[in-house]
Short mmCIF file of C-alpha atoms in Angstrom, two decimals:
data_model
loop_
_atom_site.label_atom_id
_atom_site.label_comp_id
_atom_site.label_asym_id
_atom_site.label_seq_id
_atom_site.Cartn_x
_atom_site.Cartn_y
_atom_site.Cartn_z
CA UNK A 1 -17.98 19.25 9.59
CA UNK A 2 -17.83 15.46 9.30
CA UNK A 3 -14.58 14.07 10.69
CA UNK A 4 -12.67 10.96 9.66
CA UNK A 5 -10.47 9.22 12.20
CA UNK A 6 -7.22 7.36 11.55
CA UNK A 7 -5.09 5.37 13.99
CA UNK A 8 -1.36 5.88 13.46
CA UNK A 9 1.25 3.44 14.74
CA UNK A 10 3.90 5.84 16.07
CA UNK A 11 6.49 3.15 16.75
CA UNK A 12 6.64 1.48 13.32
CA UNK A 13 9.32 1.85 10.67
CA UNK A 14 13.04 2.43 10.71
CA UNK A 15 12.74 5.93 12.21
CA UNK A 16 9.84 5.52 14.64
CA UNK A 17 8.40 8.62 16.39
CA UNK A 18 11.13 10.94 15.08
CA UNK A 19 9.30 10.75 11.72
CA UNK A 20 5.80 9.45 12.51
CA UNK A 21 5.03 12.31 14.89
CA UNK A 22 5.94 15.14 12.46
CA UNK A 23 4.08 13.20 9.75
CA UNK A 24 0.98 13.27 11.94
CA UNK A 25 1.36 17.03 12.44
CA UNK A 26 1.72 17.53 8.69
CA UNK A 27 -1.36 15.46 7.87
CA UNK A 28 -3.44 17.34 10.45
CA UNK A 29 -2.41 20.65 8.89
CA UNK A 30 -3.42 19.43 5.42
CA UNK A 31 -6.78 17.88 6.36
CA UNK A 32 -8.95 20.00 8.67
CA UNK A 33 -11.50 17.18 8.94
CA UNK A 34 -8.92 14.63 10.12
CA UNK A 35 -8.70 13.22 13.63
CA UNK A 36 -5.85 10.98 14.74
CA UNK A 37 -5.36 8.32 17.35
CA UNK A 38 -1.61 8.39 18.00
CA UNK A 39 -0.60 4.99 19.36
CA UNK A 40 2.74 4.26 21.00
CA UNK A 41 4.83 4.19 24.14
CA UNK A 42 3.76 7.60 25.44
CA UNK A 43 6.69 8.27 27.83
CA UNK A 44 9.19 7.77 25.02
CA UNK A 45 7.24 9.69 22.38
CA UNK A 46 6.20 12.64 24.56
CA UNK A 47 9.23 14.81 23.66
CA UNK A 48 8.34 14.47 19.97
CA UNK A 49 4.67 15.19 20.68
CA UNK A 50 5.64 18.31 22.67
CA UNK A 51 7.95 19.51 19.91
CA UNK A 52 5.19 19.34 17.30
CA UNK A 53 2.35 20.63 19.46
CA UNK A 54 0.34 17.41 19.55
CA UNK A 55 0.03 16.76 23.30
CA UNK A 56 -3.16 18.81 23.63
CA UNK A 57 -4.15 19.08 19.99
CA UNK A 58 -7.98 19.20 19.70
CA UNK A 59 -7.99 16.57 16.93
CA UNK A 60 -5.56 14.16 18.56
CA UNK A 61 -6.13 11.39 21.09
CA UNK A 62 -3.07 9.70 22.59
CA UNK A 63 -3.22 5.94 23.19
CA UNK A 64 -0.52 4.17 25.20
CA UNK A 65 0.82 0.83 23.95
CA UNK A 66 3.42 -0.94 26.07
CA UNK A 67 4.88 -3.20 23.37
CA UNK A 68 6.66 -2.78 20.04
CA UNK A 69 6.74 -5.06 16.99
CA UNK A 70 10.36 -5.04 15.85
CA UNK A 71 11.09 -5.02 12.13
CA UNK A 72 12.77 -8.42 12.54
CA UNK A 73 9.93 -9.97 14.57
CA UNK A 74 8.28 -13.16 13.37
CA UNK A 75 4.65 -12.46 12.38
CA UNK A 76 3.32 -15.44 14.37
CA UNK A 77 5.04 -14.23 17.55
CA UNK A 78 3.72 -10.69 17.09
CA UNK A 79 0.21 -12.03 16.53
CA UNK A 80 0.17 -14.27 19.60
CA UNK A 81 2.31 -12.44 22.14
CA UNK A 82 2.40 -8.72 21.31
CA UNK A 83 -1.26 -7.87 21.82
CA UNK A 84 -0.45 -4.51 23.40
CA UNK A 85 1.92 -3.43 20.64
CA UNK A 86 1.31 -0.10 18.93
CA UNK A 87 0.57 -1.96 15.70
CA UNK A 88 -1.99 -4.28 17.27
CA UNK A 89 -3.71 -1.49 19.23
CA UNK A 90 -4.00 0.63 16.06
CA UNK A 91 -5.64 -2.26 14.18
CA UNK A 92 -7.90 -3.00 17.16
CA UNK A 93 -9.17 0.59 17.06
CA UNK A 94 -10.40 -0.05 13.51
CA UNK A 95 -12.03 -3.34 14.52
CA UNK A 96 -13.77 -1.58 17.42
CA UNK A 97 -15.17 1.08 15.10
CA UNK A 98 -13.29 3.87 16.86
CA UNK A 99 -11.01 4.53 13.88
CA UNK A 100 -11.93 4.48 10.20
CA UNK A 101 -8.46 3.28 9.17
CA UNK A 102 -4.99 2.61 10.50
CA UNK A 103 -1.54 3.38 9.13
CA UNK A 104 1.73 1.68 10.07
CA UNK A 105 5.27 1.68 8.72
CA UNK A 106 6.11 -1.37 10.79
CA UNK A 107 6.87 -5.02 10.07
CA UNK A 108 4.90 -5.95 6.93
CA UNK A 109 4.42 -9.62 7.77
CA UNK A 110 3.21 -8.83 11.27
CA UNK A 111 0.82 -6.14 10.01
CA UNK A 112 -0.69 -8.51 7.43
CA UNK A 113 -1.08 -11.28 10.00
CA UNK A 114 -2.60 -9.03 12.66
CA UNK A 115 -4.94 -7.21 10.27
CA UNK A 116 -6.10 -10.48 8.71
CA UNK A 117 -6.82 -12.03 12.12
CA UNK A 118 -8.46 -8.97 13.70
CA UNK A 119 -10.38 -7.41 10.82
CA UNK A 120 -11.15 -10.55 8.79
CA UNK A 121 -11.55 -10.69 5.03
CA UNK A 122 -14.57 -9.57 3.05
CA UNK A 123 -16.95 -12.46 2.35
CA UNK A 124 -15.62 -14.58 -0.52
CA UNK A 125 -12.09 -13.13 -0.44
CA UNK A 126 -9.58 -15.61 0.93
CA UNK A 127 -6.48 -13.46 1.38
CA UNK A 128 -5.77 -9.72 1.54
CA UNK A 129 -3.31 -8.23 -0.94
CA UNK A 130 -0.95 -5.27 -0.71
CA UNK A 131 -1.56 -2.75 -3.48
CA UNK A 132 -0.06 0.49 -4.69
CA UNK A 133 -0.58 2.72 -7.73
CA UNK A 134 2.57 3.05 -9.85
CA UNK A 135 3.21 5.92 -12.29
CA UNK A 136 3.18 5.24 -16.02
CA UNK A 137 4.91 6.68 -19.07
CA UNK A 138 1.51 7.95 -20.23
CA UNK A 139 1.19 10.18 -17.17
CA UNK A 140 -1.40 8.06 -15.39
CA UNK A 141 -1.16 5.33 -12.79
CA UNK A 142 -1.56 1.56 -12.83
CA UNK A 143 -2.76 -0.49 -9.89
CA UNK A 144 -0.17 -3.12 -8.89
CA UNK A 145 -0.87 -6.02 -6.53
CA UNK A 146 0.17 -8.16 -4.61
CA UNK A 147 3.32 -6.53 -3.24
CA UNK A 148 4.27 -9.10 -0.63
CA UNK A 149 1.33 -10.13 1.52
CA UNK A 150 1.13 -13.55 -0.16
CA UNK A 151 4.30 -15.24 -1.37
CA UNK A 152 2.41 -18.23 -2.76
CA UNK A 153 -0.89 -17.62 -4.56
CA UNK A 154 -3.41 -19.96 -6.12
CA UNK A 155 -4.98 -18.98 -9.46
CA UNK A 156 -8.17 -18.13 -7.55
CA UNK A 157 -6.25 -15.73 -5.32
CA UNK A 158 -4.91 -13.94 -8.40
CA UNK A 159 -8.45 -13.74 -9.79
CA UNK A 160 -9.64 -12.18 -6.54
CA UNK A 161 -6.76 -9.69 -6.61
CA UNK A 162 -7.82 -8.69 -10.13
CA UNK A 163 -11.36 -7.94 -8.94
CA UNK A 164 -10.06 -5.83 -6.07
CA UNK A 165 -7.63 -4.02 -8.37
CA UNK A 166 -10.48 -3.26 -10.75
CA UNK A 167 -12.45 -1.58 -7.95
CA UNK A 168 -9.45 0.57 -6.98
CA UNK A 169 -8.86 1.59 -10.60
CA UNK A 170 -12.52 2.55 -10.97
CA UNK A 171 -13.09 4.29 -7.63
CA UNK A 172 -9.71 5.83 -6.83
CA UNK A 173 -8.13 6.31 -10.27
CA UNK A 174 -11.49 7.07 -11.93
CA UNK A 175 -10.82 4.68 -14.84
CA UNK A 176 -13.83 3.34 -16.73
CA UNK A 177 -13.67 -0.40 -17.46
CA UNK A 178 -9.97 -0.77 -16.53
CA UNK A 179 -7.82 -3.27 -18.41
CA UNK A 180 -6.21 -6.08 -16.39
CA UNK A 181 -2.95 -7.93 -17.06
CA UNK A 182 -0.93 -10.64 -15.37
CA UNK A 183 2.77 -9.96 -14.79
CA UNK A 184 4.63 -12.83 -16.45
CA UNK A 185 7.99 -13.89 -17.92
CA UNK A 186 6.62 -13.44 -21.44
CA UNK A 187 3.64 -11.96 -23.27
CA UNK A 188 2.92 -15.14 -25.27
CA UNK A 189 0.05 -17.38 -24.17
CA UNK A 190 2.31 -20.40 -23.68
CA UNK A 191 4.65 -18.60 -21.23
CA UNK A 192 4.56 -18.80 -17.44
CA UNK A 193 3.93 -21.36 -14.74
CA UNK A 194 0.70 -23.31 -14.29
CA UNK A 195 -0.52 -20.92 -11.62
CA UNK A 196 -0.36 -17.94 -13.98
CA UNK A 197 -1.81 -19.87 -16.93
CA UNK A 198 -4.79 -21.02 -14.86
CA UNK A 199 -5.32 -17.49 -13.54
CA UNK A 200 -5.36 -16.26 -17.15
CA UNK A 201 -8.11 -18.77 -17.93
CA UNK A 202 -10.19 -17.59 -14.97
CA UNK A 203 -9.78 -13.95 -15.95
CA UNK A 204 -10.60 -14.65 -19.60
CA UNK A 205 -13.79 -16.41 -18.54
CA UNK A 206 -15.04 -13.42 -16.48
CA UNK A 207 -16.96 -10.98 -18.73
CA UNK A 208 -16.81 -8.11 -16.21
CA UNK A 209 -13.00 -8.18 -16.21
CA UNK A 210 -11.26 -6.66 -19.24
CA UNK A 211 -8.34 -9.10 -19.28
CA UNK A 212 -5.72 -8.04 -21.84
CA UNK A 213 -3.22 -10.88 -21.32
CA UNK A 214 0.32 -11.00 -20.00
CA UNK A 215 2.87 -8.23 -19.64
CA UNK A 216 6.57 -8.50 -18.85
CA UNK A 217 8.52 -6.55 -16.27
CA UNK A 218 9.77 -4.01 -18.81
CA UNK A 219 6.15 -2.93 -19.40
CA UNK A 220 5.37 -2.39 -15.73
CA UNK A 221 5.36 1.40 -16.06
CA UNK A 222 4.19 1.57 -19.68
CA UNK A 223 0.51 2.12 -18.94
CA UNK A 224 -0.58 -0.71 -21.26
CA UNK A 225 -2.65 -2.14 -18.40
CA UNK A 226 -4.62 -0.31 -15.71
CA UNK A 227 -4.37 -3.21 -13.24
CA UNK A 228 -1.32 -5.49 -12.99
CA UNK A 229 -1.68 -8.69 -10.98
CA UNK A 230 1.01 -11.01 -9.61
CA UNK A 231 1.83 -12.99 -6.49
CA UNK A 232 3.52 -11.24 -3.59
CA UNK A 233 6.93 -12.77 -4.29
CA UNK A 234 7.08 -11.36 -7.81
CA UNK A 235 5.39 -8.07 -6.93
CA UNK A 236 7.69 -7.28 -4.03
CA UNK A 237 10.81 -7.92 -6.09
CA UNK A 238 9.47 -5.81 -8.98
CA UNK A 239 8.65 -2.85 -6.76
CA UNK A 240 11.86 -3.02 -4.73
CA UNK A 241 13.86 -3.16 -7.98
CA UNK A 242 12.15 0.02 -9.17
CA UNK A 243 12.78 1.69 -5.81
CA UNK A 244 16.45 0.73 -5.97
CA UNK A 245 16.80 2.18 -9.46
CA UNK A 246 15.22 5.48 -8.39
CA UNK A 247 17.51 5.63 -5.35
CA UNK A 248 20.54 4.89 -7.53
CA UNK A 249 19.63 7.68 -9.95
CA UNK A 250 18.98 10.07 -7.10
CA UNK A 251 22.42 9.36 -5.61
CA UNK A 252 24.04 9.61 -9.05
CA UNK A 253 22.55 13.07 -9.52
CA UNK A 254 24.92 14.35 -6.85
CA UNK A 255 27.93 13.23 -8.88
CA UNK A 256 29.04 15.65 -11.59
CA UNK A 257 30.00 14.21 -14.97
CA UNK A 258 31.31 16.26 -17.88
CA UNK A 259 30.42 16.36 -21.56
CA UNK A 260 27.95 14.02 -23.24
CA UNK A 261 27.94 11.59 -20.30
CA UNK A 262 26.93 14.41 -17.99
CA UNK A 263 24.10 15.47 -20.32
CA UNK A 264 22.76 11.89 -20.48
CA UNK A 265 23.00 11.59 -16.72
CA UNK A 266 21.07 14.83 -16.14
CA UNK A 267 18.40 13.87 -18.68
CA UNK A 268 17.82 10.38 -17.27
CA UNK A 269 17.90 11.57 -13.68
CA UNK A 270 15.35 14.29 -14.39
CA UNK A 271 13.08 11.91 -16.31
CA UNK A 272 13.06 9.23 -13.64
CA UNK A 273 12.59 11.74 -10.85
CA UNK A 274 9.49 13.09 -12.60
CA UNK A 275 8.04 9.69 -13.50
CA UNK A 276 9.00 7.52 -10.56
CA UNK A 277 9.52 9.94 -7.67
CA UNK A 278 6.84 8.39 -5.46
CA UNK A 279 8.57 5.00 -5.74
CA UNK A 280 11.58 6.46 -4.00
CA UNK A 281 11.50 5.11 -0.42
CA UNK A 282 11.83 8.70 0.79
CA UNK A 283 8.61 9.63 -1.04
CA UNK A 284 6.69 6.33 -0.93
CA UNK A 285 3.08 6.95 -0.02
CA UNK A 286 1.97 3.61 1.31
CA UNK A 287 0.49 0.33 0.13
CA UNK A 288 -3.12 -0.54 0.89
CA UNK A 289 -4.02 -3.93 2.33
CA UNK A 290 -7.07 -4.74 0.21
CA UNK A 291 -9.71 -7.37 0.90
CA UNK A 292 -10.23 -6.68 4.60
CA UNK A 293 -13.36 -5.40 6.29
CA UNK A 294 -11.41 -2.36 7.40
CA UNK A 295 -8.80 -0.02 5.92
CA UNK A 296 -5.13 -0.64 6.60
CA UNK A 297 -2.30 1.24 4.87
CA UNK A 298 1.30 0.03 5.11
CA UNK A 299 3.87 2.78 4.66
CA UNK A 300 7.41 1.97 3.58
CA UNK A 301 9.69 1.06 6.49
CA UNK A 302 12.27 3.64 5.42
CA UNK A 303 9.68 6.35 4.88
CA UNK A 304 10.31 9.79 6.33
CA UNK A 305 7.72 12.33 7.44
CA UNK A 306 6.51 13.51 4.03
CA UNK A 307 6.03 9.95 2.79
CA UNK A 308 4.30 8.93 6.03
CA UNK A 309 2.00 11.92 5.72
CA UNK A 310 1.14 10.74 2.21
CA UNK A 311 0.23 7.33 3.61
CA UNK A 312 -2.17 8.99 6.05
CA UNK A 313 -3.70 10.98 3.18
CA UNK A 314 -4.04 7.76 1.17
CA UNK A 315 -5.94 6.17 4.06
CA UNK A 316 -8.18 9.23 4.21
CA UNK A 317 -9.05 8.89 0.51
CA UNK A 318 -9.97 5.24 1.00
CA UNK A 319 -12.18 6.14 3.96
CA UNK A 320 -13.97 8.80 1.92
CA UNK A 321 -14.47 6.40 -1.00
CA UNK A 322 -15.59 3.63 1.40
CA UNK A 323 -13.26 1.23 -0.38
CA UNK A 324 -14.03 -1.97 1.60
CA UNK A 325 -17.75 -1.54 0.94
CA UNK A 326 -17.15 -0.97 -2.78
CA UNK A 327 -14.93 -4.04 -3.00
CA UNK A 328 -17.51 -6.17 -1.18
CA UNK A 329 -20.36 -5.03 -3.41
CA UNK A 330 -18.42 -5.38 -6.67
CA UNK A 331 -16.98 -8.74 -5.66
CA UNK A 332 -20.42 -10.11 -4.82
CA UNK A 333 -21.80 -8.88 -8.16
CA UNK A 334 -18.95 -10.35 -10.23
CA UNK A 335 -19.12 -13.68 -8.40
CA UNK A 336 -22.87 -13.79 -8.95
CA UNK A 337 -22.46 -13.11 -12.70
CA UNK A 338 -19.70 -15.71 -12.86
CA UNK A 339 -21.97 -18.54 -11.71
#
């Protein structure tokens, strides 16, 4: 049996080892070909490891890290001074070729900074982008990026994100010739800032990219586009708004209303739970940091064990599909055709 190996940052996220350790146990039970490097402060995590039978697990290797990247830590400080943090050690394992991917629920800014510095970007790609696949009203999924890795993006960055999103749609979602849209404040050609308008020109001028124009926020889950591109400022707000709505509906489902209002409440709650359940922070399955020479998956900071396990499974899929290699090859081809 051919094994794949993933490094898991045990200390990341709001819950730390109380959720990352059982998530590791769950992922190991689901994937018999999975090996895990569990990285963290071993004295403090040992009780959790003992409880879930991972201290002497044949497919687990424990790695001690003496430092922790706090959720409030400045990315620059974490990059320069926390070189023995669980996050940094997990990323280093990928750079050293010991792990095929790493997963962390820790500080997003620090993870992006560390991964970018340690793993480097694929040739021709200037910045990595956080990506997830959001559910659509048509029953499929759309690729959405960037979700917060880059607050300010040049038109060229957005073009590069579109290429990476296209590869994910083709290789992971199995979509032939996926359509690509820019998230904008209007669908008309004259809407948007100069950055978005210039990005639209670049996309329109690239024959290999099926650019279908702009979409507004209310079409985010419509399925009208297979890949939706935006800068990290816009993307993060859009996704967090959706998460908040799902959480609101989930909490409302515990309140009992009578009559017609109660029927509407039950209908809407059921619909959104079916369509948007994986956007709930409790179920969120991780965002992939695309454009790097290695695989890094960022799980939601509030994620609990099931969601963290899903993030590990997502990393495993990307390893099996060899996503960085596919992105590099497709990017080189599209750039060559563009010249």
